[in-house]
Coordinates of C-alpha atoms and ligand atoms in Angstrom, one line a residue:
M233 CA -162.7 -125.9 33.0
C234 CA -160.1 -127.6 35.1
G235 CA -157.1 -125.9 36.8
I236 CA -153.5 -126.3 35.7
M237 CA -150.5 -125.4 37.8
G238 CA -146.8 -125.9 37.0
Y239 CA -143.6 -125.0 38.9
V240 CA -139.9 -125.2 38.1
G241 CA -137.4 -123.8 40.6
R242 CA -135.4 -124.6 43.8
Q243 CA -138.2 -125.3 46.2
E244 CA -140.1 -128.6 46.7
A245 CA -142.6 -128.5 43.9
A246 CA -145.4 -130.6 45.3
P247 CA -146.5 -128.3 48.2
I248 CA -146.4 -125.3 45.9
I249 CA -148.5 -127.0 43.3
I250 CA -151.0 -128.3 45.8
D251 CA -151.4 -124.8 47.2
G252 CA -151.9 -123.4 43.7
L253 CA -154.4 -126.1 42.9
R254 CA -156.3 -125.3 46.1
R255 CA -156.8 -121.8 44.7
L256 CA -157.9 -123.2 41.3
E257 CA -160.3 -125.7 42.8
Y258 CA -163.2 -123.5 41.8
R259 CA -162.5 -124.5 38.2
G260 CA -163.2 -128.2 38.9
Y261 CA -163.0 -130.5 41.8
D262 CA -163.8 -134.1 40.9
S263 CA -160.3 -135.4 41.0
A264 CA -156.7 -134.1 41.1
G265 CA -153.1 -135.1 40.6
V266 CA -149.5 -134.1 40.4
A267 CA -146.4 -135.2 38.5
I268 CA -143.0 -134.4 40.0
H269 CA -139.6 -134.6 38.4
D270 CA -136.8 -135.2 40.9
G271 CA -134.0 -134.6 38.4
T272 CA -133.8 -138.3 37.4
G273 CA -137.3 -139.5 36.9
L274 CA -141.0 -138.6 36.9
A275 CA -143.5 -139.8 39.6
V276 CA -147.3 -139.3 39.3
T277 CA -149.8 -139.3 42.1
K278 CA -153.6 -138.8 41.6
A279 CA -156.8 -139.2 43.5
E280 CA -160.5 -139.1 42.7
G281 CA -162.4 -136.5 44.8
K282 CA -161.5 -133.2 46.1
L283 CA -158.0 -131.9 46.4
A284 CA -157.9 -132.7 50.1
R285 CA -157.8 -136.4 49.2
L286 CA -154.7 -136.0 47.0
A287 CA -153.1 -133.8 49.6
A288 CA -153.7 -136.6 52.2
V289 CA -152.1 -139.2 49.9
L290 CA -149.1 -137.0 49.3
E291 CA -148.7 -136.5 53.0
E292 CA -148.4 -140.3 53.5
H293 CA -146.3 -140.8 50.4
P294 CA -144.5 -137.5 49.6
L295 CA -143.0 -136.9 46.2
A296 CA -139.7 -135.1 46.3
G297 CA -138.4 -132.9 43.4
T298 CA -138.3 -129.2 42.4
F299 CA -140.1 -129.4 39.1
G300 CA -143.7 -130.5 38.6
I301 CA -147.2 -130.0 37.1
G302 CA -150.6 -130.5 38.7
H303 CA -154.3 -130.5 37.8
T304 CA -157.7 -130.3 39.4
R305 CA -160.4 -131.7 37.1
W306 CA -163.9 -131.0 36.0
A307 CA -164.7 -134.1 33.9
T308 CA -165.5 -133.8 30.2
H309 CA -164.2 -137.1 28.8
G310 CA -164.5 -140.1 31.2
V311 CA -166.0 -140.3 34.6
P312 CA -164.3 -138.8 37.7
S313 CA -161.9 -141.6 38.8
D314 CA -158.2 -142.1 39.8
R315 CA -157.6 -143.5 36.3
N316 CA -159.1 -140.5 34.5
A317 CA -157.5 -137.9 36.8
H318 CA -154.6 -135.9 35.3
P319 CA -151.6 -135.9 34.8
H320 CA -151.5 -138.5 32.1
T321 CA -148.4 -140.1 30.6
D322 CA -147.5 -142.2 27.6
P323 CA -147.1 -145.9 28.3
G324 CA -143.3 -145.5 28.6
G325 CA -143.6 -142.7 31.2
E326 CA -141.4 -140.4 29.1
I327 CA -143.9 -137.6 28.7
V328 CA -146.4 -136.3 31.2
V329 CA -149.3 -133.9 30.4
V330 CA -152.0 -131.9 32.2
H331 CA -154.7 -130.3 30.1
N332 CA -157.7 -128.1 30.4
G333 CA -160.4 -128.1 27.7
I334 CA -161.4 -130.5 25.0
I335 CA -159.5 -132.2 22.2
E336 CA -162.4 -132.4 19.7
N337 CA -160.8 -135.0 17.3
F338 CA -159.4 -137.2 20.1
L339 CA -161.3 -140.2 19.0
V340 CA -159.8 -140.1 15.5
L341 CA -156.4 -139.6 17.0
K342 CA -156.9 -142.4 19.5
E343 CA -158.0 -144.8 16.9
A344 CA -155.0 -144.0 14.7
L345 CA -152.7 -144.6 17.6
A346 CA -154.5 -147.8 18.6
A347 CA -154.1 -149.1 15.1
E348 CA -150.4 -148.8 15.6
G349 CA -150.7 -150.8 18.8
A350 CA -151.0 -148.1 21.5
E351 CA -152.9 -149.0 24.6
F352 CA -154.7 -146.5 26.8
A353 CA -155.0 -146.5 30.5
S354 CA -157.9 -143.9 30.7
E355 CA -160.9 -142.7 28.8
T356 CA -159.6 -139.1 28.5
D357 CA -158.7 -137.0 25.5
T358 CA -155.6 -135.9 27.5
E359 CA -153.9 -139.3 27.4
V360 CA -154.1 -139.1 23.6
L361 CA -152.0 -135.9 23.8
A362 CA -149.4 -137.7 26.0
H363 CA -149.1 -140.5 23.5
L364 CA -148.9 -138.1 20.5
I365 CA -146.2 -136.0 22.2
A366 CA -144.2 -139.1 23.1
H367 CA -144.6 -140.3 19.5
E368 CA -143.1 -137.1 18.2
Y369 CA -140.4 -136.8 20.8
D370 CA -136.8 -136.9 19.8
G371 CA -135.1 -135.0 22.6
D372 CA -136.7 -131.6 22.2
L373 CA -140.0 -131.2 24.1
L374 CA -140.9 -127.9 22.5
E375 CA -140.8 -129.3 19.0
A376 CA -142.5 -132.6 20.0
V377 CA -145.4 -130.6 21.5
R378 CA -145.6 -128.3 18.4
R379 CA -145.9 -131.3 16.1
A380 CA -148.4 -133.1 18.4
V381 CA -150.7 -130.1 18.7
G382 CA -150.5 -129.6 15.0
K383 CA -152.7 -132.7 14.8
A384 CA -155.1 -131.8 17.6
Q385 CA -158.2 -129.7 17.2
G386 CA -160.1 -128.0 20.0
A387 CA -160.1 -125.4 22.7
Y388 CA -157.6 -126.2 25.4
A389 CA -154.5 -125.3 27.4
L390 CA -151.8 -128.0 28.1
V391 CA -148.6 -128.3 30.0
A392 CA -146.1 -131.1 29.4
M393 CA -142.8 -132.3 30.9
A394 CA -140.3 -134.8 29.6
K395 CA -138.5 -137.3 31.8
A396 CA -135.3 -136.6 29.7
E397 CA -135.5 -132.8 30.3
P398 CA -135.7 -132.0 34.0
G399 CA -136.6 -128.4 34.7
R400 CA -138.3 -127.7 31.4
M401 CA -142.1 -127.2 31.0
V402 CA -143.7 -126.6 27.6
A403 CA -147.2 -125.2 27.4
V404 CA -149.7 -124.4 24.7
R405 CA -152.7 -122.1 24.8
M406 CA -155.6 -122.7 22.4
I407 CA -158.4 -120.6 23.9
S408 CA -158.3 -121.9 27.5
P409 CA -156.5 -119.4 29.7
L410 CA -152.9 -119.7 30.9
V411 CA -150.6 -117.3 32.7
I412 CA -146.9 -117.4 33.5
G413 CA -145.6 -116.2 36.9
I414 CA -142.1 -114.9 37.0
G415 CA -140.2 -115.5 40.2
D416 CA -136.5 -115.2 41.2
G417 CA -134.9 -118.4 39.9
E418 CA -138.3 -120.0 39.7
M419 CA -141.2 -119.9 37.3
F420 CA -144.9 -120.8 37.5
L421 CA -147.6 -121.6 35.1
A422 CA -151.3 -121.5 36.0
S423 CA -154.8 -121.3 34.6
D424 CA -155.5 -118.2 36.7
V425 CA -153.7 -115.6 38.7
P426 CA -154.8 -116.4 42.3
A427 CA -152.9 -119.7 42.1
I428 CA -149.5 -117.9 42.0
L429 CA -150.2 -114.6 43.6
H430 CA -148.5 -115.7 46.8
H431 CA -145.3 -116.2 44.9
T432 CA -145.2 -113.4 42.4
R433 CA -147.2 -110.4 41.1
D434 CA -145.3 -110.4 37.8
I435 CA -147.5 -112.1 35.3
V436 CA -147.3 -112.8 31.6
V437 CA -150.6 -113.6 29.8
V438 CA -150.2 -116.3 27.1
D439 CA -152.4 -115.6 24.0
N440 CA -154.3 -118.0 21.8
G441 CA -152.1 -120.1 19.5
E442 CA -149.0 -119.5 21.5
M443 CA -146.4 -121.9 23.0
V444 CA -144.4 -121.3 26.1
D445 CA -141.0 -122.7 26.9
I446 CA -140.1 -122.4 30.6
T447 CA -137.1 -123.2 32.7
P448 CA -136.2 -121.9 36.2
Q449 CA -134.2 -119.2 34.5
G450 CA -136.8 -117.8 32.2
W451 CA -139.6 -117.9 29.7
R452 CA -140.0 -117.7 26.0
I453 CA -143.2 -117.4 24.0
E454 CA -143.5 -118.2 20.3
T455 CA -146.4 -118.9 18.0
L456 CA -147.3 -122.4 16.9
A457 CA -145.5 -121.5 13.7
G458 CA -142.3 -120.8 15.6
V459 CA -142.2 -117.0 15.5
A460 CA -140.8 -115.5 18.7
V461 CA -143.3 -113.2 20.6
E462 CA -142.4 -110.2 22.7
R463 CA -144.8 -109.8 25.6
D464 CA -144.9 -107.2 28.4
T465 CA -145.1 -108.3 32.0
L466 CA -148.3 -107.3 33.9
E467 CA -148.0 -106.3 37.5
I468 CA -151.1 -107.6 39.4
N469 CA -152.1 -105.4 42.2
W470 CA -154.7 -107.7 43.8
D471 CA -154.2 -108.2 47.4
A472 CA -153.2 -111.8 47.9
A473 CA -155.3 -111.9 51.1
Q474 CA -158.4 -111.3 49.0
A475 CA -157.9 -114.8 47.6
E476 CA -158.1 -116.2 51.1
R477 CA -161.2 -116.9 53.2
G478 CA -160.0 -114.5 55.9
G479 CA -162.0 -116.0 58.8
Y480 CA -165.3 -116.5 56.9
P481 CA -166.6 -120.1 56.7
H482 CA -166.9 -119.8 52.9
F483 CA -165.6 -117.6 50.1
M484 CA -169.1 -116.9 49.1
L485 CA -170.0 -115.2 52.4
K486 CA -166.7 -113.3 52.4
E487 CA -167.3 -112.1 48.8
I488 CA -170.9 -111.0 49.7
F489 CA -169.4 -108.9 52.6
E490 CA -166.7 -107.5 50.3
Q491 CA -169.3 -105.8 48.2
P492 CA -169.2 -102.3 49.7
Q493 CA -165.5 -102.3 49.2
A494 CA -165.8 -103.7 45.7
A495 CA -168.4 -101.1 44.8
T496 CA -166.1 -98.4 46.0
E497 CA -163.3 -99.7 43.8
T498 CA -165.6 -100.0 40.8
L499 CA -166.7 -96.3 41.1
S500 CA -163.3 -94.9 42.2
G501 CA -161.9 -92.3 39.8
R502 CA -164.7 -92.9 37.4
L503 CA -167.4 -90.6 38.8
L504 CA -165.5 -87.4 39.0
D505 CA -166.3 -84.5 41.3
D506 CA -167.3 -82.3 38.4
G507 CA -169.9 -85.0 37.6
S508 CA -168.1 -86.4 34.6
V509 CA -167.7 -90.1 33.9
E510 CA -164.2 -91.2 33.2
L511 CA -163.9 -94.8 31.9
E512 CA -160.2 -95.3 31.4
D513 CA -160.3 -98.0 28.7
V514 CA -163.4 -96.9 26.9
H515 CA -162.6 -94.8 23.8
F516 CA -165.5 -94.6 21.4
P517 CA -164.6 -93.0 18.1
D518 CA -166.0 -89.6 17.3
G519 CA -169.6 -89.7 16.3
F520 CA -170.1 -93.3 17.4
V521 CA -172.3 -92.7 20.4
E522 CA -174.5 -90.3 18.6
A523 CA -175.0 -92.8 15.7
L524 CA -175.6 -95.8 17.9
D525 CA -178.6 -97.8 16.7
K526 CA -178.6 -100.8 19.0
I527 CA -176.9 -102.3 22.0
W528 CA -176.4 -106.1 22.2
I529 CA -175.5 -107.7 25.5
A530 CA -174.0 -111.2 25.4
A531 CA -173.3 -113.2 28.5
C532 CA -174.2 -116.4 30.4
G533 CA -175.5 -117.2 33.8
T534 CA -175.1 -114.5 36.4
A535 CA -173.4 -112.2 34.0
L536 CA -176.4 -112.4 31.7
H537 CA -178.6 -111.5 34.7
A538 CA -176.5 -108.4 35.1
G539 CA -177.1 -107.9 31.4
H540 CA -180.9 -108.0 31.9
V541 CA -180.5 -105.1 34.4
G542 CA -178.4 -103.4 31.8
K543 CA -181.0 -103.8 29.1
E544 CA -183.7 -102.1 31.3
V545 CA -181.3 -99.3 32.3
F546 CA -180.0 -98.6 28.8
E547 CA -183.4 -98.5 27.3
H548 CA -184.8 -96.3 30.0
L549 CA -182.0 -93.8 30.1
L550 CA -180.7 -93.9 26.5
R551 CA -183.8 -94.9 24.6
I552 CA -181.6 -97.2 22.5
P553 CA -183.1 -100.7 21.7
T554 CA -181.1 -103.2 23.7
E555 CA -181.1 -107.0 23.6
A556 CA -179.6 -109.1 26.4
A557 CA -178.9 -112.5 24.9
F558 CA -177.6 -115.9 26.0
A559 CA -174.2 -115.9 24.4
H560 CA -174.6 -119.6 23.6
E561 CA -177.8 -118.9 21.7
L562 CA -176.5 -115.7 20.0
R563 CA -173.5 -117.4 18.6
Y564 CA -175.7 -119.8 16.5
R565 CA -178.6 -117.5 15.9
N566 CA -177.6 -115.6 12.8
P567 CA -178.4 -112.4 14.7
L568 CA -179.4 -109.1 13.1
I569 CA -176.3 -107.3 14.2
Q570 CA -176.2 -104.5 11.7
G571 CA -176.0 -100.7 11.6
V572 CA -174.0 -98.9 14.3
T573 CA -174.0 -101.3 17.2
L574 CA -172.2 -101.8 20.5
T575 CA -171.9 -105.3 21.8
V576 CA -171.3 -105.4 25.5
A577 CA -169.9 -108.9 26.4
I578 CA -170.1 -109.4 30.1
S579 CA -168.0 -112.0 31.9
Q580 CA -166.4 -112.2 35.3
S581 CA -163.7 -114.5 34.1
G582 CA -163.4 -113.1 30.6
E583 CA -162.8 -116.7 29.6
T584 CA -166.3 -118.2 29.1
A585 CA -166.2 -120.0 25.8
D586 CA -169.7 -119.1 24.7
T587 CA -169.3 -115.5 25.6
L588 CA -166.0 -115.3 23.7
A589 CA -167.7 -116.9 20.7
A590 CA -170.6 -114.5 20.7
A591 CA -168.2 -111.6 21.1
G592 CA -166.2 -112.8 18.2
L593 CA -169.3 -113.1 16.0
A594 CA -170.3 -109.6 16.9
K595 CA -166.9 -108.3 15.9
R596 CA -167.1 -110.1 12.6
L597 CA -170.5 -108.4 12.0
D598 CA -168.7 -105.1 12.5
S599 CA -170.1 -104.3 15.9
R600 CA -167.9 -102.4 18.3
L601 CA -167.1 -104.7 21.2
L602 CA -166.9 -103.6 24.8
A603 CA -165.8 -106.1 27.5
L604 CA -167.3 -105.7 30.9
T605 CA -165.1 -108.1 32.9
N606 CA -163.3 -108.6 36.2
V607 CA -160.1 -110.3 35.1
V608 CA -157.3 -108.0 33.8
G609 CA -155.7 -109.5 30.7
S610 CA -158.5 -112.0 30.2
T611 CA -159.1 -113.2 26.6
L612 CA -162.3 -111.1 26.4
S613 CA -160.4 -108.0 27.5
R614 CA -157.8 -108.6 24.9
E615 CA -160.3 -109.1 22.1
A616 CA -162.4 -106.1 22.9
D617 CA -162.2 -102.6 21.5
D618 CA -163.1 -101.1 24.8
I619 CA -162.8 -102.5 28.3
L620 CA -164.6 -101.7 31.5
Y621 CA -163.0 -103.6 34.4
T622 CA -165.3 -104.3 37.3
R623 CA -162.4 -104.3 39.8
A624 CA -164.2 -106.7 42.1
G625 CA -160.9 -108.4 43.0
P626 CA -160.6 -112.2 42.8
E627 CA -163.9 -114.0 43.0
I628 CA -163.3 -117.6 44.2
A629 CA -166.8 -119.0 45.1
V630 CA -168.5 -120.6 42.1
A631 CA -171.6 -118.7 43.0
S632 CA -171.0 -115.2 41.7
T633 CA -171.8 -112.3 44.0
K634 CA -169.5 -109.3 44.0
A635 CA -168.8 -109.8 40.4
Y636 CA -172.5 -109.4 39.6
L637 CA -172.9 -106.3 41.8
T638 CA -169.9 -104.6 40.2
M639 CA -171.1 -105.5 36.7
L640 CA -174.3 -103.6 37.5
L641 CA -172.2 -100.6 38.5
G642 CA -170.3 -100.9 35.3
E643 CA -173.5 -100.7 33.4
Y644 CA -174.7 -97.6 35.2
L645 CA -171.4 -95.9 34.5
L646 CA -171.6 -96.8 30.8
A647 CA -175.2 -95.7 30.6
L648 CA -174.3 -92.3 32.1
K649 CA -171.3 -91.9 29.8
I650 CA -173.3 -92.7 26.6
G651 CA -176.4 -90.8 27.8
R652 CA -174.4 -87.6 28.4
D653 CA -172.6 -87.9 25.0
R654 CA -176.0 -88.2 23.4
G655 CA -177.5 -85.5 25.6
V656 CA -180.5 -87.6 26.5
I657 CA -180.5 -87.8 30.2
P658 CA -182.4 -84.9 31.9
P659 CA -180.1 -83.0 34.2
A660 CA -182.2 -83.7 37.3
L661 CA -182.2 -87.4 36.7
D662 CA -178.5 -87.4 35.9
E663 CA -177.8 -85.7 39.1
A664 CA -180.0 -88.0 41.1
L665 CA -178.3 -91.0 39.6
V666 CA -174.8 -89.7 40.3
R667 CA -175.8 -89.0 43.9
G668 CA -177.4 -92.4 44.2
L669 CA -174.3 -94.2 42.8
R670 CA -172.1 -92.4 45.2
S671 CA -174.3 -93.5 48.1
L672 CA -174.3 -97.1 47.1
P673 CA -171.2 -98.5 49.0
T674 CA -172.7 -97.2 52.3
K675 CA -176.1 -98.5 51.4
I676 CA -174.8 -101.9 50.5
E677 CA -173.3 -102.0 54.1
E678 CA -176.8 -101.3 55.4
A679 CA -178.4 -104.0 53.1
L680 CA -175.9 -106.5 54.6
K681 CA -177.4 -105.9 58.0
T682 CA -180.4 -107.9 56.8
E683 CA -178.4 -111.1 57.6
E684 CA -180.0 -111.7 60.9
E685 CA -183.5 -111.6 59.4
V686 CA -182.3 -113.6 56.5
V687 CA -181.2 -116.4 58.8
A688 CA -184.6 -116.6 60.3
V689 CA -186.4 -116.5 57.0
A690 CA -184.0 -119.2 55.6
G691 CA -185.7 -121.7 57.9
H692 CA -188.9 -121.5 55.7
F693 CA -187.0 -122.8 52.7
V694 CA -184.9 -125.6 54.1
G695 CA -187.5 -128.3 53.8
H696 CA -188.9 -127.3 50.4
E697 CA -188.0 -128.5 47.0
D698 CA -189.6 -125.8 44.9
V699 CA -189.4 -122.1 45.3
Y700 CA -190.3 -119.1 43.1
F701 CA -188.9 -115.6 42.7
I702 CA -191.0 -112.9 41.1
G703 CA -190.9 -109.2 40.3
R704 CA -191.6 -106.8 37.5
G705 CA -189.1 -104.8 35.3
L706 CA -185.8 -104.4 37.1
D707 CA -187.2 -106.4 40.0
H708 CA -187.7 -109.3 37.7
A709 CA -184.1 -109.0 36.5
V710 CA -183.0 -109.3 40.1
A711 CA -185.4 -112.1 40.8
M712 CA -183.7 -114.1 38.1
E713 CA -180.3 -113.7 39.8
G714 CA -181.8 -114.5 43.3
S715 CA -183.3 -117.6 41.9
L716 CA -180.1 -118.8 40.2
K717 CA -178.2 -118.2 43.5
M718 CA -180.7 -120.3 45.4
K719 CA -180.7 -123.2 43.0
E720 CA -177.0 -123.5 42.4
I721 CA -176.0 -123.8 46.0
S722 CA -179.1 -125.0 47.9
Y723 CA -180.1 -127.5 45.1
I724 CA -183.7 -126.4 45.7
H725 CA -185.6 -126.2 42.4
S726 CA -186.2 -122.5 41.8
E727 CA -187.8 -120.5 39.1
A728 CA -188.0 -116.8 38.5
M729 CA -190.6 -115.1 36.4
P730 CA -192.2 -111.7 35.8
A731 CA -194.9 -111.4 38.5
G732 CA -197.6 -111.1 35.7
E733 CA -196.6 -114.4 34.2
L734 CA -197.6 -116.6 37.3
K735 CA -201.2 -116.8 36.4
H736 CA -200.4 -118.2 33.0
G737 CA -199.3 -121.5 34.3
T738 CA -196.9 -121.6 37.2
L739 CA -199.6 -120.7 39.7
A740 CA -200.7 -124.3 39.4
L741 CA -197.6 -125.3 41.4
V742 CA -198.2 -123.0 44.3
T743 CA -199.6 -124.8 47.3
E744 CA -199.8 -124.4 51.0
G745 CA -196.5 -123.2 52.3
T746 CA -194.7 -122.8 49.0
P747 CA -192.0 -120.1 49.5
V748 CA -192.4 -117.2 47.0
V749 CA -189.8 -114.4 47.1
V750 CA -191.1 -111.1 45.7
V751 CA -188.8 -108.2 44.8
L752 CA -190.8 -105.1 45.3
T753 CA -189.0 -101.9 44.7
Q754 CA -190.3 -100.3 41.5
R755 CA -192.8 -97.6 42.4
D756 CA -194.6 -97.6 39.0
L757 CA -195.2 -101.4 39.2
Y758 CA -195.8 -101.7 42.9
D759 CA -199.6 -102.2 42.8
K760 CA -199.3 -104.7 39.9
T761 CA -196.8 -106.8 41.8
V762 CA -199.0 -106.7 44.9
S763 CA -201.8 -108.3 42.8
A764 CA -199.4 -111.1 42.1
I765 CA -198.7 -111.5 45.8
Q766 CA -202.4 -111.7 46.5
E767 CA -202.7 -114.4 43.9
V768 CA -200.1 -116.6 45.5
K769 CA -201.2 -115.8 49.0
A770 CA -204.7 -117.0 48.0
R771 CA -203.1 -120.4 47.2
G772 CA -201.3 -120.6 50.6
A773 CA -197.9 -119.4 49.6
F774 CA -195.4 -118.1 52.2
V775 CA -194.4 -114.7 50.8
I776 CA -191.0 -113.0 51.5
A777 CA -190.7 -109.6 50.1
V778 CA -187.5 -107.6 49.5
A779 CA -188.7 -104.0 50.0
Y780 CA -187.4 -100.5 50.9
E781 CA -187.0 -99.8 54.6
D782 CA -189.6 -97.1 54.5
D783 CA -192.2 -99.2 52.7
T784 CA -195.1 -99.2 55.2
E785 CA -197.4 -101.2 53.0
V786 CA -195.5 -104.3 52.3
L787 CA -196.3 -106.3 55.4
K788 CA -200.0 -105.9 54.7
H789 CA -199.4 -108.3 51.8
A790 CA -196.2 -110.3 52.5
D791 CA -195.5 -112.6 55.4
E792 CA -191.9 -111.3 55.9
A793 CA -190.0 -108.4 54.6
L794 CA -186.2 -108.1 54.1
R795 CA -185.5 -104.3 54.1
I796 CA -183.0 -102.4 52.0
P797 CA -182.2 -98.7 52.1
R798 CA -184.2 -96.4 49.8
V799 CA -182.4 -95.5 46.6
H800 CA -183.4 -94.3 43.2
D801 CA -185.6 -97.0 41.7
L802 CA -183.2 -97.4 38.7
L803 CA -180.4 -98.3 41.1
S804 CA -182.3 -100.7 43.3
P805 CA -180.9 -103.9 41.9
V806 CA -177.6 -103.1 43.5
L807 CA -179.3 -103.3 46.9
S808 CA -182.1 -105.8 46.4
I809 CA -179.7 -108.5 45.3
V810 CA -177.9 -108.4 48.6
P811 CA -180.5 -110.1 50.9
L812 CA -181.1 -112.6 48.1
Q813 CA -177.5 -113.6 48.0
L814 CA -177.5 -114.0 51.8
L815 CA -180.8 -116.0 51.6
A816 CA -179.3 -118.5 49.1
Y817 CA -176.2 -118.7 51.3
H818 CA -178.0 -119.4 54.5
V819 CA -180.5 -121.9 53.0
A820 CA -177.5 -123.8 51.5
A821 CA -175.6 -123.6 54.8
A822 CA -178.7 -124.9 56.7
R823 CA -179.0 -127.8 54.2
G824 CA -175.3 -128.6 54.8
H825 CA -174.0 -128.1 51.3
D826 CA -170.6 -127.5 50.0
I827 CA -171.3 -123.8 49.2
D828 CA -168.1 -122.8 47.5
Q829 CA -168.0 -125.8 45.3
P830 CA -171.5 -126.8 44.3
R831 CA -172.0 -130.2 42.6
N832 CA -171.5 -130.5 38.9
L833 CA -170.4 -126.8 38.5
A834 CA -167.2 -124.9 37.9
K835 CA -166.4 -121.3 38.1
S836 CA -165.2 -120.8 34.5
V837 CA -166.9 -122.6 31.8
T838 CA -164.2 -122.6 29.1
V839 CA -165.7 -125.4 27.1
E840 CA -168.8 -125.1 24.8
Ligands
LIG224 O1 -167.0 -115.9 34.0 P1 -168.4 -115.6 33.5 O2 -169.0 -114.4 34.2 O3 -168.5 -115.5 32.0 O4 -169.3 -116.8 33.9 C1 -170.6 -116.9 33.4 C2 -171.4 -117.9 34.2 O5 -170.8 -119.2 34.1 C3 -171.4 -117.5 35.7 O6 -171.9 -116.3 35.8 C4 -172.3 -118.5 36.5 O7 -173.6 -118.5 36.1 C5 -172.1 -118.1 38.0 N1 -171.0 -118.8 38.6 C6 -173.3 -118.5 38.8 O8 -173.2 -117.9 40.1

């Protein structure tokens, strides 16, 4: 976690860095700081709290200079405070460092430095890096950083500047993401593309184990061992405006309303008129699909919830056993990945440490690895054999919405492709799914029209501290995601479970007025789910159902219904999630929460 931003060029660095950090704040927001070099010396300003506090301090006490680095923090070592905020320097103020990730052996390094008399101003692992680099420094920052990181272990990205070398930034990537932005007589470094998109679309992705040497005139990458690396520039075609709120009160709401467009992008050019599925970066070897024994899905959080939908869809359409696993469990589970397997690693960012580790394990066990990810050039995409980009555009809100929905679409496309190659999808079903998929962007627009009813229903949740989401089959998979959305931004305790599970314990918690959200789209399971509604109604629950618009039965059982357009039951998650996203949003808004930056969370979890 944490966001890093660096700038060297002709313009004043501080405003550019603050602007970049603002776009990286989703990565962490408990404190922030900048270090600016004015050509003669280094000055550091930091402040606990959100970036706005730092910006206010800088407004009163500006820092002049055209070279600088900045950081927005999500605390790992040391509480959020001015003292622990980055950048950190050595005691002499010769070296300044910002860092994202964890230096695992920092205590050993710190004790060794302390034994030589070093004194530390913070509790962070980052300050140890500043000391180490200063210790190794003899006039060449690149070499000092190389020697220092040779002693450090962990997963991180760092950027350093030296007082004696104005205009030079040296960076290292060990797992945590880092991109270079190439300008005209100016250069940028950042944890993620949106930070620099306003300045340049020419991006170079730094790989693991690489060092970067940057001046306003150019960039150089080499390995930690000193071998020069050639790397192509990527042109990013995201619209910079997509990374702005564009009139919406929060990024989350904007991203929810971008879903019809995002869905169009995901499907575009992939479902061809002749009915074929064209996935441009998926190239299974001959015979692979026919021989496939098992599909593993590895992911965390919302991405795993998309994976649960994928499991149901793959098993239903392909009849291939599929397991959707928490990446953080899978990586330590000694899993039975054997035979001809495909591992689908799902990650919006493509940088989630646990998902990368599980993906790496699957590869070592000879599984083919497919990355279902949103971020072009992300670590996951670079490590995978096949890539299916979701094309959702930048997702800034911590609570994932359009990334989830486009992950679902990616899974349907993949299922159709594999199913056709295996010849297992009956033509009528295939045709119905293709028709259904094509209709989804318009139907998502329709589902967004539930907002007015959602606002009214949200009132029933605001005063409660416990809510439940239930459903069966695919509806349960969606209930899990609806519940996560609710808890992460409203801070209401929320649990999701299969509707049939309630009576095995949780029903004891349902009392007069307890809100229970029921997802009710699967025809085969309808009556069974209605039984669960009756069980909770009998205990006084207030039941809100998500149901098809033409369902004339639902209000005989539920107190309120949020209506979605009719679609093939297998595709319903793409629509039933929409009112649930809106519900979480409006409950959180009514409770007055910071929706885009919920407490204790960060967008990309790049630490274990
Ligand atoms: O970038 P990823 O998709 O790998 O992130 C995984 C989870 O951290 C993420 O989905 C998280 O659960 C969401 N932000 C919740 O809305």
